[in-house]
Coordinates of C-alpha atoms in Angstrom, one line a residue:
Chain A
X23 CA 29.4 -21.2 -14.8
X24 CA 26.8 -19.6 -17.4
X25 CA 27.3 -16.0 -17.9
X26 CA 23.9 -14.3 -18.3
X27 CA 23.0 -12.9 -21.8
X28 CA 20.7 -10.1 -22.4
X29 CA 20.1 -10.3 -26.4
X30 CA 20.3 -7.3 -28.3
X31 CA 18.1 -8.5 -30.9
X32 CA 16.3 -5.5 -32.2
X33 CA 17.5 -2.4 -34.3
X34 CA 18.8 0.0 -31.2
X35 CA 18.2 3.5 -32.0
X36 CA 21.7 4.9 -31.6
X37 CA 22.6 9.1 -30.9
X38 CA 25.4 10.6 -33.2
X39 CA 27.6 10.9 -30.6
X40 CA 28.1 9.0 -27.1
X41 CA 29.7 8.4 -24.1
X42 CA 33.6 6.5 -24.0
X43 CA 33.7 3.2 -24.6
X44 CA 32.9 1.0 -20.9
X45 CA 31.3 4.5 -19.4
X46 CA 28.4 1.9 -18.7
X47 CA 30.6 -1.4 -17.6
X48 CA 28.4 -4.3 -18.7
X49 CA 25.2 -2.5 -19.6
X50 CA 24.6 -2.7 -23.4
X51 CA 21.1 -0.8 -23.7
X52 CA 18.3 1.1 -22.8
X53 CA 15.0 -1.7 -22.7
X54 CA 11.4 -0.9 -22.4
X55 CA 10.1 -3.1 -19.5
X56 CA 6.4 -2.8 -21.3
X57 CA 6.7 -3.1 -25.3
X58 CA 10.9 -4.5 -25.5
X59 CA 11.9 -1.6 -27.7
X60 CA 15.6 -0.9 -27.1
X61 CA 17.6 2.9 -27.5
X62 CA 21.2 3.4 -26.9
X63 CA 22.6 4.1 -23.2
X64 CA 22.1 7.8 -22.5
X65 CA 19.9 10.1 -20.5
X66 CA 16.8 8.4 -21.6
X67 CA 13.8 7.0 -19.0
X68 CA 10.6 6.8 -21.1
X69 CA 10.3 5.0 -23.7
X70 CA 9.7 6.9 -27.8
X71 CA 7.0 4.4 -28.5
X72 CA 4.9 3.8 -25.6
X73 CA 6.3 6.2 -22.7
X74 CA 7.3 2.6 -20.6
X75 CA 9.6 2.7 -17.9
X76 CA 13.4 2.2 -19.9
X77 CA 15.3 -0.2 -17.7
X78 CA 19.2 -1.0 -18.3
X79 CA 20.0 -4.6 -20.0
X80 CA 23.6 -6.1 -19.7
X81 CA 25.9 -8.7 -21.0
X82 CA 27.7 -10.1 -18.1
X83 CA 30.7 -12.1 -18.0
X84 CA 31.7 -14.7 -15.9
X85 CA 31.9 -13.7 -12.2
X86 CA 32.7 -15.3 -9.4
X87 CA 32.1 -14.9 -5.6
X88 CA 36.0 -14.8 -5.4
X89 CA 35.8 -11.7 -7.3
X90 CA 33.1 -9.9 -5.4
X91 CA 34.7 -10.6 -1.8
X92 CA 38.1 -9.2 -3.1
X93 CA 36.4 -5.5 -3.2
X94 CA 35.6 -2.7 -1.8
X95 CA 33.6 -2.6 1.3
X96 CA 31.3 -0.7 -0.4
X97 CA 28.9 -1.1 -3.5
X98 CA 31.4 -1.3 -5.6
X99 CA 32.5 -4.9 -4.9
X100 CA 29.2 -5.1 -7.4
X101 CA 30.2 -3.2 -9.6
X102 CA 30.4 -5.5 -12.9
X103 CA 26.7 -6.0 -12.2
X104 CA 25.6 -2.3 -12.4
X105 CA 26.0 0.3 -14.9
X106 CA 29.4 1.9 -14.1
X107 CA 32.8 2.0 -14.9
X108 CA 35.2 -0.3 -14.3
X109 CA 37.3 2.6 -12.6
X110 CA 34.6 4.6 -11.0
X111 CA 36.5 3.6 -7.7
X112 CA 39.1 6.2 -9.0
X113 CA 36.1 9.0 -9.2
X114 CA 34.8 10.9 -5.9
X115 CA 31.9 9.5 -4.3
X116 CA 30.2 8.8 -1.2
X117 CA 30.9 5.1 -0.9
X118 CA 27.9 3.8 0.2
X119 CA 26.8 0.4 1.0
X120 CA 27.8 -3.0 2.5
X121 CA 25.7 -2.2 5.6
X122 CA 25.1 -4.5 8.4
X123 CA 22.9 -6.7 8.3
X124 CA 21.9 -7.6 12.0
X125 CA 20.3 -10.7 13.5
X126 CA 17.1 -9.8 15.3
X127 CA 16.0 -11.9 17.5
X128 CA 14.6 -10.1 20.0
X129 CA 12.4 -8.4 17.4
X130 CA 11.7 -12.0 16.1
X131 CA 10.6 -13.0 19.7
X132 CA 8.2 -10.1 19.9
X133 CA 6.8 -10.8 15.9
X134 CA 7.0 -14.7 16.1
X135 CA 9.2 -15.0 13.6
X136 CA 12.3 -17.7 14.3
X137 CA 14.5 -16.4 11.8
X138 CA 14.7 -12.3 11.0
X139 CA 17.1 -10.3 10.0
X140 CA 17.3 -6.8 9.8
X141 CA 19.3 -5.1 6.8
X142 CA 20.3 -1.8 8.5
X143 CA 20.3 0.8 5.9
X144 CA 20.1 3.6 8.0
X145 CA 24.2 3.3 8.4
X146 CA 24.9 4.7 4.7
X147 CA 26.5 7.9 4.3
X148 CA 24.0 10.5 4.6
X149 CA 21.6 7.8 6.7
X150 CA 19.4 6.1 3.7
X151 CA 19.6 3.8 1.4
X152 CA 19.2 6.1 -1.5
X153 CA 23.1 6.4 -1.1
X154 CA 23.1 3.3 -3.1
X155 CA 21.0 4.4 -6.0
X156 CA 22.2 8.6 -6.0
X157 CA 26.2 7.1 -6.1
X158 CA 25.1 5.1 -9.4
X159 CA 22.7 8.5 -11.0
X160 CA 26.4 10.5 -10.1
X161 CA 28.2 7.8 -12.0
X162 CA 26.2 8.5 -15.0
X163 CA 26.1 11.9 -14.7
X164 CA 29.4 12.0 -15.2
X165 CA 29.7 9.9 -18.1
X166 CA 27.1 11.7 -19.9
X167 CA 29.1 15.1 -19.3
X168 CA 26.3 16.4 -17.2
X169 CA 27.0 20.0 -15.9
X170 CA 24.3 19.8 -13.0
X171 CA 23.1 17.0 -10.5
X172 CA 19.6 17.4 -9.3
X173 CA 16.3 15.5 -8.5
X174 CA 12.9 16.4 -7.0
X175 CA 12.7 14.9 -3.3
X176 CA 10.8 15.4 -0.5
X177 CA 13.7 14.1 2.1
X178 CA 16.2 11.2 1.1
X179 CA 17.1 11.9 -2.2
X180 CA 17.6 15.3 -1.9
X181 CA 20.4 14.5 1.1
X182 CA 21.8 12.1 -0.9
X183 CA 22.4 14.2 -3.9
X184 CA 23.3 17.1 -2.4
X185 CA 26.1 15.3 -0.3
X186 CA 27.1 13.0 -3.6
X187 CA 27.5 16.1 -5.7
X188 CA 29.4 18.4 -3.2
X189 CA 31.8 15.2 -2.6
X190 CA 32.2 14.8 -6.6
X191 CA 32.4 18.6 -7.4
X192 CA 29.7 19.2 -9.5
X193 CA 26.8 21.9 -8.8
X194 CA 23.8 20.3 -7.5
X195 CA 20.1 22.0 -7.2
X196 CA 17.7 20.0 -5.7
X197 CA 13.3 21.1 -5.7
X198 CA 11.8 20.0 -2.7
X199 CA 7.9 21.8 -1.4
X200 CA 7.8 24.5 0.3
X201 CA 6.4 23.2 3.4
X202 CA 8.8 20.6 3.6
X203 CA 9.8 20.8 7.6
X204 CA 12.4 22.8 8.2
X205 CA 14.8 20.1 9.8
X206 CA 14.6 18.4 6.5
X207 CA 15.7 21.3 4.2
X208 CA 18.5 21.6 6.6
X209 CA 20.0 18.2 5.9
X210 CA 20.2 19.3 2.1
X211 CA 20.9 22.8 2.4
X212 CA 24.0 22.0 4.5
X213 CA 25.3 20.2 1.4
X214 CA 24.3 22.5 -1.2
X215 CA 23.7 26.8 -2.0
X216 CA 20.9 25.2 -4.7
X217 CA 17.9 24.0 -2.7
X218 CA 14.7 25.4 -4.7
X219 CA 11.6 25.4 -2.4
X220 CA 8.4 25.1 -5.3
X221 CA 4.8 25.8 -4.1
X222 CA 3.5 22.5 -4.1
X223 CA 3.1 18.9 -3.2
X224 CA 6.0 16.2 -4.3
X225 CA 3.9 15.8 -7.0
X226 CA 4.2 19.2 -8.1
X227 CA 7.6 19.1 -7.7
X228 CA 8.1 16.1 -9.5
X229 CA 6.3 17.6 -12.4
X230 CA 8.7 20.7 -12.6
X231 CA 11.2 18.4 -12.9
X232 CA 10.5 16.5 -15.8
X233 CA 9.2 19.9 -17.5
X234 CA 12.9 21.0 -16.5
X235 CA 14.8 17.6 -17.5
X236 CA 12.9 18.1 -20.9
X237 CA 14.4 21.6 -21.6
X238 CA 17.6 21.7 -20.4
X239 CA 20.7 20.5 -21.2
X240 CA 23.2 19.2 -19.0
X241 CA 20.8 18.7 -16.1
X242 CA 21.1 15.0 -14.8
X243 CA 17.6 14.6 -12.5
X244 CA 18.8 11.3 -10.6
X245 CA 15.0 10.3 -10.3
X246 CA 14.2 11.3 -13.9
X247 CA 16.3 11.3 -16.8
X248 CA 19.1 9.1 -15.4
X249 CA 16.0 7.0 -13.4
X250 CA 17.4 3.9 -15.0
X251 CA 21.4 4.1 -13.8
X252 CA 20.0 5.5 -10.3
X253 CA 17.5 2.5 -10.1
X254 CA 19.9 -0.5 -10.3
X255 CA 22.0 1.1 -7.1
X256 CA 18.7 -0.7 -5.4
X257 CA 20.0 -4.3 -6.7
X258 CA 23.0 -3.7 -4.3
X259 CA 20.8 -4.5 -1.1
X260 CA 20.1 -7.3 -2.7
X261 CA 23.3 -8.6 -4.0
X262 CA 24.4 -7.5 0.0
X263 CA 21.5 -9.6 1.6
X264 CA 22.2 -12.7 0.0
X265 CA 26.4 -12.6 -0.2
X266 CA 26.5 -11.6 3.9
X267 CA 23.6 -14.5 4.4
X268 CA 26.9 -17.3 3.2
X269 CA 25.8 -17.0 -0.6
X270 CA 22.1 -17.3 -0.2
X271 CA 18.7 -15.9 -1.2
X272 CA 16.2 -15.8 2.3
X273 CA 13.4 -17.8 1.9
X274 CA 11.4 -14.1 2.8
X275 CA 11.7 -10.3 2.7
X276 CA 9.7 -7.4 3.4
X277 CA 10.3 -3.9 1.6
X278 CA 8.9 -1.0 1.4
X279 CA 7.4 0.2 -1.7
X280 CA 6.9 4.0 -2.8
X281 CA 7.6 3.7 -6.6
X282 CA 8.3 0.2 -6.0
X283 CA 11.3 0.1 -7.6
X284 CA 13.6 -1.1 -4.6
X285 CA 11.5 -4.1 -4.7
X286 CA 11.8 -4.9 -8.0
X287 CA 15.8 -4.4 -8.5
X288 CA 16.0 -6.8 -4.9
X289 CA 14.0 -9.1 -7.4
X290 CA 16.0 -8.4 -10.2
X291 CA 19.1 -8.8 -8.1
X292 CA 18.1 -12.1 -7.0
X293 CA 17.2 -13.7 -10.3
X294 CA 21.0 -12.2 -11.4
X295 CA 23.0 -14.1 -8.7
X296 CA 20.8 -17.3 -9.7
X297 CA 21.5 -16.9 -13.3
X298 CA 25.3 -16.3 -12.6
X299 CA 25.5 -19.3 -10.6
X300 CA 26.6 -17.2 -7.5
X301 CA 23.6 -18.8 -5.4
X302 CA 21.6 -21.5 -5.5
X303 CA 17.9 -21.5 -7.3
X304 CA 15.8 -21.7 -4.5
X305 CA 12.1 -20.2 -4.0
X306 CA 11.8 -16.9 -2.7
X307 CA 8.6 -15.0 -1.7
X308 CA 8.8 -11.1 -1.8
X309 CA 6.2 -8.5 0.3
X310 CA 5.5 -5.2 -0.3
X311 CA 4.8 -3.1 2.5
X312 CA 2.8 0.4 2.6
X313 CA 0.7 2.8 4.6
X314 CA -3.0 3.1 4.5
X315 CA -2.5 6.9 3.5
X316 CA -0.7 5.7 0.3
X317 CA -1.7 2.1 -0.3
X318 CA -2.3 2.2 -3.8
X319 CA -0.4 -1.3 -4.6
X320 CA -1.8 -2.6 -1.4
X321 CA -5.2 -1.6 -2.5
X322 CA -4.9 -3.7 -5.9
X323 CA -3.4 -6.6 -4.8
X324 CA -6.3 -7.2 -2.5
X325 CA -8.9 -6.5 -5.1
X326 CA -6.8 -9.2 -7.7
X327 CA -6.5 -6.4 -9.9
X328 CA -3.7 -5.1 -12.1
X329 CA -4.9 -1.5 -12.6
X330 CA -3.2 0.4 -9.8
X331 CA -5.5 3.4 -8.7
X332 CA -3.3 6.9 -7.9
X333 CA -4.2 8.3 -4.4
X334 CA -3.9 11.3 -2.6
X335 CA -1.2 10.7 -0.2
X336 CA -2.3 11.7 3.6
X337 CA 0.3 9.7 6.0
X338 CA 3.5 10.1 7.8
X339 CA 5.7 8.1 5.9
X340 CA 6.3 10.8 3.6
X341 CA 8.9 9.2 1.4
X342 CA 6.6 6.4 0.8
X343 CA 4.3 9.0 -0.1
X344 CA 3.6 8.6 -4.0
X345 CA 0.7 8.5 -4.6
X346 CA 0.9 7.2 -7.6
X347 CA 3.7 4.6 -8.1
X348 CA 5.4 4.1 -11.3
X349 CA 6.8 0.4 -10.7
X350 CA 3.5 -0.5 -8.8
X351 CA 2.2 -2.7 -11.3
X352 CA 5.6 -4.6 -11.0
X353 CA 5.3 -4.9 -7.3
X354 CA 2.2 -6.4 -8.0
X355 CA 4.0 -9.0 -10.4
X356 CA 6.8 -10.0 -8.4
X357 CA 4.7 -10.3 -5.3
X358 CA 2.2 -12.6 -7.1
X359 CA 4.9 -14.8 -9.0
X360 CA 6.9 -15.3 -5.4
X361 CA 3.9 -16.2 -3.3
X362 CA 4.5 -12.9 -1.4
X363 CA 2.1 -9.8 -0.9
X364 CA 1.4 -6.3 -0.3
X365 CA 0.0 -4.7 2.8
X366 CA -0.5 -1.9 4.4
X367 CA -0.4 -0.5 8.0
X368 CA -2.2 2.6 9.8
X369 CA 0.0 5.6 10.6
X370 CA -0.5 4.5 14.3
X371 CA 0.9 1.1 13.7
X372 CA 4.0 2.9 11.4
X373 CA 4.5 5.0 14.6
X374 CA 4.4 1.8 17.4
X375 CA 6.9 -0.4 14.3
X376 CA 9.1 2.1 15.0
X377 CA 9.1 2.3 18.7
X378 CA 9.6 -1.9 18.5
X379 CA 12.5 -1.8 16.4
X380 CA 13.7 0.2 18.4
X381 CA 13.6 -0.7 21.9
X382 CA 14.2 -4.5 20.5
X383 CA 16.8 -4.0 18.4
X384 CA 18.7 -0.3 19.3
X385 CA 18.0 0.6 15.7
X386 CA 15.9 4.1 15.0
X387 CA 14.2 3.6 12.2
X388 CA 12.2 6.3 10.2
X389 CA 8.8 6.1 9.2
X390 CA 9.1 3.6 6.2
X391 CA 11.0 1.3 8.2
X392 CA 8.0 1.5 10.6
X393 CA 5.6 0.9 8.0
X394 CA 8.1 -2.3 7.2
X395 CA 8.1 -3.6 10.5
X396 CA 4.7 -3.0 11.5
X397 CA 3.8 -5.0 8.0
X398 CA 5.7 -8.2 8.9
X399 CA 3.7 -7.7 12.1
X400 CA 0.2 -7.8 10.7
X401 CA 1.6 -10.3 7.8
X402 CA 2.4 -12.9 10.8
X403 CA -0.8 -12.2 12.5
X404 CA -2.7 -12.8 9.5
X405 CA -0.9 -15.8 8.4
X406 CA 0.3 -15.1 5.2
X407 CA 4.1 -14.5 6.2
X408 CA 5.6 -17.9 6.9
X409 CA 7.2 -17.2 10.9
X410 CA 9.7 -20.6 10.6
X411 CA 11.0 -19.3 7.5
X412 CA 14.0 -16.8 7.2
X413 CA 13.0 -13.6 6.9
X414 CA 15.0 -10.3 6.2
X415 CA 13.2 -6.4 6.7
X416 CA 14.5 -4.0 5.0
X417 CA 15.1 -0.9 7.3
X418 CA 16.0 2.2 4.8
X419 CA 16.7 4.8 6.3
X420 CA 17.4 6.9 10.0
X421 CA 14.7 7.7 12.5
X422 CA 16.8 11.0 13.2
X423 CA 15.2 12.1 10.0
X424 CA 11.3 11.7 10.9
X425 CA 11.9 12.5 14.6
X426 CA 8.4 14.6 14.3
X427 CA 6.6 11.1 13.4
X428 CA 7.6 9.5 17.2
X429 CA 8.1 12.3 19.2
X430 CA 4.8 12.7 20.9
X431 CA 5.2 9.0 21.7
X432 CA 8.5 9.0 23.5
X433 CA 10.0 11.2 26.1
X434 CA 10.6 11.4 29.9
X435 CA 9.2 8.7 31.9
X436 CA 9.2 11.4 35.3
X437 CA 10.2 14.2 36.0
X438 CA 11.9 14.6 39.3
X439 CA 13.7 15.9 42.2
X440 CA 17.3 15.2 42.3
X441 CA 16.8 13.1 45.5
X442 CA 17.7 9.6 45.8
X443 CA 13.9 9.4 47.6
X444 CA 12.6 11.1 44.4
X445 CA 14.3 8.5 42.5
X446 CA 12.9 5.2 44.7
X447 CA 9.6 6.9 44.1
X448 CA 9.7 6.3 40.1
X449 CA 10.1 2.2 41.0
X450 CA 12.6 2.3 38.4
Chain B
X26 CA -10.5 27.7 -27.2
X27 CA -6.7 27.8 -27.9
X28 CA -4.6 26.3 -25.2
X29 CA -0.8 25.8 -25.0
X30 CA 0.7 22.2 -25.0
X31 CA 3.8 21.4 -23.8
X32 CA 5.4 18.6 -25.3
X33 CA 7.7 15.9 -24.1
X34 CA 11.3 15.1 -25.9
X35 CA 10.7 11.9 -27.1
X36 CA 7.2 13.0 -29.1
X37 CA 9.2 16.6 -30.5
X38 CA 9.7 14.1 -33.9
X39 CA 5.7 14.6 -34.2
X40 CA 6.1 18.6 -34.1
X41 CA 9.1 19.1 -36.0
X42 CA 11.5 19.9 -32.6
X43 CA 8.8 21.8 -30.8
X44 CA 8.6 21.7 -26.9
X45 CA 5.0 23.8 -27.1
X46 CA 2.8 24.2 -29.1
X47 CA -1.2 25.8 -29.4
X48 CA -4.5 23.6 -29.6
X49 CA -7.8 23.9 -29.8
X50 CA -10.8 22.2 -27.8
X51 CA -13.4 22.4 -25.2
X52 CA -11.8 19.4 -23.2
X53 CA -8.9 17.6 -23.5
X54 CA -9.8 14.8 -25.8
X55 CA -10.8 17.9 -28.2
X56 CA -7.6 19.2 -27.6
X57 CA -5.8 15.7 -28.7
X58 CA -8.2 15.4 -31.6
X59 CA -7.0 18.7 -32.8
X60 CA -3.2 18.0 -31.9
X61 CA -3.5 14.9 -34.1
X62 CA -4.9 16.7 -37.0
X63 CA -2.1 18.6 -37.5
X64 CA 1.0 16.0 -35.9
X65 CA -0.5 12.9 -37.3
X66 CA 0.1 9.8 -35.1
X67 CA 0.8 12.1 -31.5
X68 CA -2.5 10.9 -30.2
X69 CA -1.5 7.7 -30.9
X70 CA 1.6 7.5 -28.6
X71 CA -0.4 9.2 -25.9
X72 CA -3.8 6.9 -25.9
X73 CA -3.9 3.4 -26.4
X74 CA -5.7 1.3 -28.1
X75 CA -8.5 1.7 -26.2
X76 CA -8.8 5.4 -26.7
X77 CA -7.3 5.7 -22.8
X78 CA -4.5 7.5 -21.5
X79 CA -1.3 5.1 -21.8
X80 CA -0.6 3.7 -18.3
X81 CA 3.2 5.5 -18.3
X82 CA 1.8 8.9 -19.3
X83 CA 0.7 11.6 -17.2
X84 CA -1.2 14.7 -18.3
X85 CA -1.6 17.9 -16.5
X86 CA -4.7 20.7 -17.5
X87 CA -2.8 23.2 -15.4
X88 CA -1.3 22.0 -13.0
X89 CA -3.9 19.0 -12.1
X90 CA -3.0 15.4 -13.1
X91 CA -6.7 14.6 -15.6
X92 CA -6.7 11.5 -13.4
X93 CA -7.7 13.4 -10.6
X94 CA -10.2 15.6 -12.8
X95 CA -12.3 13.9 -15.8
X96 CA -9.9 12.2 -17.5
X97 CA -10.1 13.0 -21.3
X98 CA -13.0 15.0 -20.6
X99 CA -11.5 17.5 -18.1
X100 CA -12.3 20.8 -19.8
X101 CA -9.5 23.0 -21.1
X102 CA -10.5 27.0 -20.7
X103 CA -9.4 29.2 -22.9
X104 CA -5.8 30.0 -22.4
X105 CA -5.0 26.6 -20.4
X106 CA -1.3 25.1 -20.1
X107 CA -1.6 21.3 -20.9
X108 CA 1.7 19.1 -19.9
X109 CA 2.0 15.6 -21.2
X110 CA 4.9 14.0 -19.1
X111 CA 6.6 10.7 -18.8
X112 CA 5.0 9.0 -15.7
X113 CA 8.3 6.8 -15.0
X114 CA 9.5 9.7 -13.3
X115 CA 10.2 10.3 -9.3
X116 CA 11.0 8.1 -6.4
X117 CA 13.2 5.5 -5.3

């Protein structure tokens, strides 16, 4: 079996003083994905010469399947592929990951589809998949002697961080805008005394952030300065998808994209279990899915273009409401080098993907897993998503958590007298 | 017209450790002109070669991304805050 090799073959700009030796298990630097320049492992996410996105190499060693299946039932069995230690079992975290992954065929019936799979990720700790990538910022964190855990969210994140940090005992503060709905705040603020409302959109927020992450030291922003060790927690899903498929890459998947950079790490994950020799090298094809009130990949992969315009988001899949999406133009490369795509759905169709999945399939999925469904839909229905080929949808995250998006469309079906006459009358 | 710009980490080597500092100009390629002037090479890391903003930078006259305004023409009032933040940031 090959190991895979990331060369370090350029100068690496290296701080006085670093973290202990393995804090980052295989990684071995900080690379930009635009211009290649590399910089030590630390709490860096832009890169000094051309702002690109810094993205974590590795040097892996031999691993085997053997290896993997003798984990944890948790993302941790994965954990010579991501950027943690080799004992950060031994540190206190949520444990997130190795979710089902549920035949659908009911849902396939409905869509056409032969072959679906749903990858549940709405069973993780706090109910999203950003479990996965928040347990791999908090890893970080720690090994760069962070005093403070925090991030900018508008929902998922800010759960997940809040939850990680009060299970790791260290002080979380996490910005979210004011208006955010109340129920929301409440699934952070249970977890955490340090939930800052800010006067703003996400993007406001966001900005705050950054300004913060910039002057302060100590603060560990999962989604900004440790963006690169949060990020690869996304490979997990697909290291997951292909080891409970029997060791094997679907021929199709659908994922929602809001930075796009789940997409690219299920990618990226892929292409590692190839190079490893874990699974066999087989084409793939990859779709992006989005909502019309924040379709700016969608938008540019119709017009053939590689300039992604920002948007003004205006739907209700709020977290897939970035308007202006830093790994877009990398959704745009992966879904053109796979033979995949990026669509997009109405708010109307999110709300009716999630009232499918549901009543075929018992799972309640929030809005982006809506906006997935409702995409596979329209991509059978246009023709450009193969229906005899294996497909797996990505469900992220809990429909208890966007319960305002679906509940005009649900509810009673009568209202009556508790009389079995009453009863017979509803031809139930 | 003297506005206040606040720099990012990795371009501080440009103004000797500073995280703010004053410009002047009517608009903000004005207001990069002068930066340059007096931090040679800054505007370089912020526009490429083409003069435009670089894809991975985002810059704020007040609090309004200049993509949503006029770009390198969005004017910058006397006494503006100008941000120039990595775009990488946010999301999942």
């Amino acid at each position: 079996m090959s190991a895979v090799v990331t060369e370090v073959d350029r100068q690496v700009d290296t701080p006085a003083s670093g973290p202990r030796e393995g804090a980052f298990g295989n990684a071995v630097a900080l690379a930009c994905r635009e211009c290649g320049h590399q910089v030590a492992l630390g709490p860096f996410y832009a890169c000094p010469e051309c702002f690109g996105p810094l993205e974590i190499t590795y040097e892996f060693p031999a691993i085997t399947r053997e290896e993997i299946e003798a984990g944890p039932r948790n993302i941790w069995r994965y954990k010579a592929l991501l950027p943690v230690p080799t004992d950060i079992e031994s540190s206190p975290n949520t444990e997130p990951g190795f979710t089902r992954l549920l035949r659908a065929d009911n849902l396939g019936r409905e869509l056409g589809i032969e072959n679906l799979w749903v990858k549940d990720d709405s069973t993780n700790p706090t109910n999203s998949f950003k479990d996965r990538v928040v347990a791999c910022a908090l890893s970080a964190a720690r090994e760069l002697d962070a005093k403070v855990f925090a991030c900018p969210s508008t929902g998922n994140p800010a759960t997940a961080v809040a939850a990680a940090g009060a299970r790791a005992g260290i002080k979380t503060v996490v910005f979210i805008p004011s208006n955010l709905e109340q129920p929301k705040q409440v699934n952070s603020a249970i977890f955490t005394e340090n939930l800052v409302a800010v006067e703003g959109n996400y993007d406001d927020v966001n900005k705050l952030a950054s300004e913060i992450a910039g002057e302060e030291e100590g603060w560990a922003f999962v989604n900004v300065n440790v963006r690169p060790y949060y990020a690869e927690g996304s490979k997990t899903l697909g290291y997951e998808i292909a080891e409970q498929l029997g060791w094997r890459i679907p021929d199709q998947v659908v994922i929602p994209v809001a930075s796009g950079s789940q997409l690219t790490k299920v990618d990226k994950a892929f292409q590692e279990l190839i190079k490893l020799g874990l699974v066999e090298d087989k084409p793939y094809r990859i779709f992006g899915a989005q909502a019309e009130g924040c379709g700016p990949v969608a938008t540019a992969f119709k017009n053939g273009t590689d300039a992604i315009r920002p948007v003004k988001p205006d739907t209700i899949a709020k977290s897939l409401a970035i308007g202006n999406p830093a790994d877009g133009i990398y959704v745009l490369d992966i879904t053109r080098r796979t033979g995949g795509a990026v669509e997009e759905v109405t708010d109307d169709e999110i709300r009716e993907g999630i009232v499918l999945l549901a009543r075929t399939e018992g799972i309640f999925t929030e809005t982006a897993g809506g906006t997935t469904v409702a995409v596979t839909k329209k991509l059978v229905e246009t023709g450009v998503l193969d229906p005899t080929k294996e497909t797996v949808v990505i469900n992220t995250g809990h429909g208890l958590k966007t319960l305002d998006a679906v509940s005009g469309q649900v509810g009673a079906a009568a209202t009556i007298a508790p009389t079995y006459s009453a009863f017979k009358a509803t031809g139930l | 017209m003297s506005v206040s710009v606040r720099i990012p980490t990795i371009l501080r080597t440009y103004t000797g450790g500073d995280s703010e500092v004053s410009a002047t100009g009517a608009n903000l390629a004005e207001v990069l002109d002068d930066l340059d002037a007096r931090f040679p090479g800054v505007k370089g890391r912020i526009l490429d070669e083409d003069g435009k903003l670089r894809r991975f930078v985002n810059v704020y006259v007040g609090n309004d991304d200049v993509r949503f305004q006029d770009d390198l023409l969005t004017p910058t009032p006397d006494g503006t805050e100008i941000s120039v933040i990595p775009a990488v940031a946010g999301g999942s």
